[in-house]
Amino acid sequence: MNSNTANTDRKTHIRNIAQNLFRKQGYAATSMRNIADEVGIKAASLYNHFKNGKEEILADICFDIASQFFEAIEEVKKMEVSPTVMLGEALKAHVKVIMKNLDASAVFLHEWRSLDAENLQKFKAQRKRYERDFHQIVEKGIEGKEFKNVDVHFFCLGLFSAMNWLYDWYRPDGKLSPDDIADQLFHLLLDGLKA
Amino acid sequence: MNSNTANTDRKTHIRNIAQNLFRKQGYAATSMRNIADEVGIKAASLYNHFKNGKEEILADICFDIASQFFEAIEEVKKMEVSPTVMLGEALKAHVKVIMKNLDASAVFLHEWRSLDAENLQKFKAQRKRYERDFHQIVEKGIEGKEFKNVDVHFFCLGLFSAMNWLYDWYRPDGKLSPDDIADQLFHLLLDGLKA
DNA sequence: CCTACCGATCGGTAGG
DNA sequence: CCTACCGATCGGTAGG
């Protein structure tokens, strides 16, 4: 048990280091020796934790963060609130996951193309499912006349774009909390820029 | 003259192929042999056109598209129109440059980190200047009470995010023209989603 | 634009 | 977790 816990911690530690390097340099430009150096071991030793090598580390990062997005949206879907409120909560939940996992999110968003064929297919299917949850919230809002009759696909794409690039700019030591940021984005989205 | 033109065409042809590969696979994951194969020559021959090698191709792509953004925003700044109209035109101009250079734009947006130290500095300075043009338009709109008193930095970041991820979704054979897309985005931004 | 080649580094394995 | 090592491939150069 103790050794299992220790192994899990070690594996997590390696993943944390890997996702930081993947974020800063990109997946392809980061070598196993590069990761091993930061951990303080030899490259060959990484294969004790990730027997399928580099791609397994990437898959670990991507699917771990994907499951966090899933859990967050599931909580939101349970709420018995109007589409407007629900969209705000979904946005908040999404931004929170990103803000709490800045390195992993960046990898998730930019490096998933490097997954191997099998994982890539699985990844795309999961992402589609997640996007569909957002689509449904917006559709309900349009049906109930809370939202304008916008192109749902177009709107959600813009929404994801704006949300997903926040990490590029967000500084954990800034004055705005994740909630503040999600709130600002949400109100701008609802009411627009026009005075 | 003829040989110069031919050389320019050839160089442009190589760059077009390179930016397509960089977009699809990423800069680090694309080899010189990879590019050469697509062109139909040997890797060593690429160095006749880009004597500083792979990074020079990347720099060419990034700075060419940067200058297109500059030219576009300069035209917009010359207009004697309200901040509202000017923001719409700036948005339209930006989206148009992306739509007309889908491959190059993707490289410009995602792969600039791989520029070497000198080019990286130059690139960041240019980008900052471009962003400042957008900031100024929004600031004028706020001063003139056309826009809400939003956080300019925050707003522009969301705006760029939404604009820049369009290429991820835009299909040249789709029913929406670049102008349609820019218009939709602009009206959503001004008036919001709320019915 | 080519052939021929360089040293460096890659992801990964064998075996302990 | 290590040493030792593999074949493959990398960006780039020499010389024509």
Short mmCIF file of C-alpha atoms in Angstrom, two decimals, chain A residues 24 28-29 87 109-110 113 145-148 150-151 153-155 157-158 161-162 164-166 168-169 176 181 184-185 188-195, chain B residues 24 28-29 87 109-110 113 145-148 150-151 153-155 157-158 161-162 164-166 168-169 176 181 184-185 188-195:
data_model
loop_
_atom_site.label_atom_id
_atom_site.label_comp_id
_atom_site.label_asym_id
_atom_site.label_seq_id
_atom_site.Cartn_x
_atom_site.Cartn_y
_atom_site.Cartn_z
CA LYS A 24 6.58 25.53 -22.59
CA ALA A 28 7.44 17.12 -30.10
CA ALA A 29 10.23 19.39 -28.91
CA LEU A 87 -24.70 28.73 -19.22
CA LEU A 109 -5.73 22.22 -25.88
CA HIS A 110 -2.65 22.34 -28.10
CA ARG A 113 -2.91 16.18 -32.15
CA LYS A 145 -36.59 32.99 -25.86
CA GLU A 146 -33.93 33.83 -23.28
CA PHE A 147 -31.27 33.99 -25.98
CA LYS A 148 -31.19 35.51 -29.43
CA VAL A 150 -27.87 32.84 -32.98
CA ASP A 151 -26.13 30.09 -34.89
CA HIS A 153 -22.42 26.09 -33.57
CA PHE A 154 -20.91 29.44 -34.36
CA PHE A 155 -21.65 30.85 -30.95
CA LEU A 157 -17.08 27.97 -31.11
CA GLY A 158 -16.49 31.58 -30.27
CA SER A 161 -12.18 30.08 -28.23
CA ALA A 162 -12.48 32.90 -25.76
CA ASN A 164 -9.63 28.44 -23.94
CA TRP A 165 -7.23 31.20 -24.68
CA LEU A 166 -7.58 32.72 -21.27
CA ASP A 168 -2.49 32.35 -22.38
CA TRP A 169 -3.03 35.51 -20.48
CA LEU A 176 -8.78 38.63 -10.89
CA ILE A 181 -12.93 36.18 -14.98
CA GLN A 184 -16.83 39.15 -16.69
CA LEU A 185 -16.77 36.93 -19.72
CA LEU A 188 -19.97 40.49 -21.77
CA LEU A 189 -21.34 37.56 -23.70
CA LEU A 190 -24.90 38.16 -22.53
CA ASP A 191 -25.11 41.92 -22.79
CA GLY A 192 -22.47 42.88 -25.32
CA LEU A 193 -20.09 45.78 -25.51
CA LYS A 194 -22.54 48.43 -26.58
CA ALA A 195 -23.31 51.05 -23.97
CA LYS B 24 -0.76 19.93 -39.69
CA ALA B 28 9.13 20.70 -34.25
CA ALA B 29 7.57 17.55 -35.68
CA LEU B 87 -13.89 48.18 -34.41
CA LEU B 109 -0.57 31.80 -34.02
CA HIS B 110 0.80 28.52 -32.68
CA ARG B 113 7.43 30.19 -29.86
CA LYS B 145 -19.69 56.42 -24.33
CA GLU B 146 -20.31 54.17 -27.30
CA PHE B 147 -19.00 51.17 -25.37
CA LYS B 148 -19.50 49.96 -21.86
CA VAL B 150 -15.15 47.19 -19.80
CA ASP B 151 -11.61 46.20 -18.91
CA HIS B 153 -7.14 44.42 -21.83
CA PHE B 154 -9.57 41.72 -20.85
CA PHE B 155 -11.96 42.53 -23.65
CA LEU B 157 -7.91 39.28 -25.18
CA GLY B 158 -11.28 37.65 -25.46
CA SER B 161 -9.12 34.58 -28.79
CA ALA B 162 -12.44 34.33 -30.53
CA ASN B 164 -7.95 33.58 -33.79
CA TRP B 165 -9.60 30.28 -33.22
CA LEU B 166 -11.96 30.70 -36.12
CA ASP B 168 -9.85 25.94 -36.41
CA TRP B 169 -13.41 25.66 -37.52
CA LEU B 176 -20.38 31.64 -44.63
CA ILE B 181 -18.33 35.53 -40.11
CA GLN B 184 -21.79 37.81 -36.97
CA LEU B 185 -18.95 37.95 -34.50
CA LEU B 188 -22.67 39.28 -31.09
CA LEU B 189 -19.89 41.20 -29.43
CA LEU B 190 -21.79 44.48 -29.55
CA ASP B 191 -25.24 43.32 -28.57
CA GLY B 192 -24.70 40.11 -26.68
CA LEU B 193 -26.61 36.88 -26.57
CA LYS B 194 -29.51 38.01 -24.45
CA ALA B 195 -32.83 38.28 -26.26
#
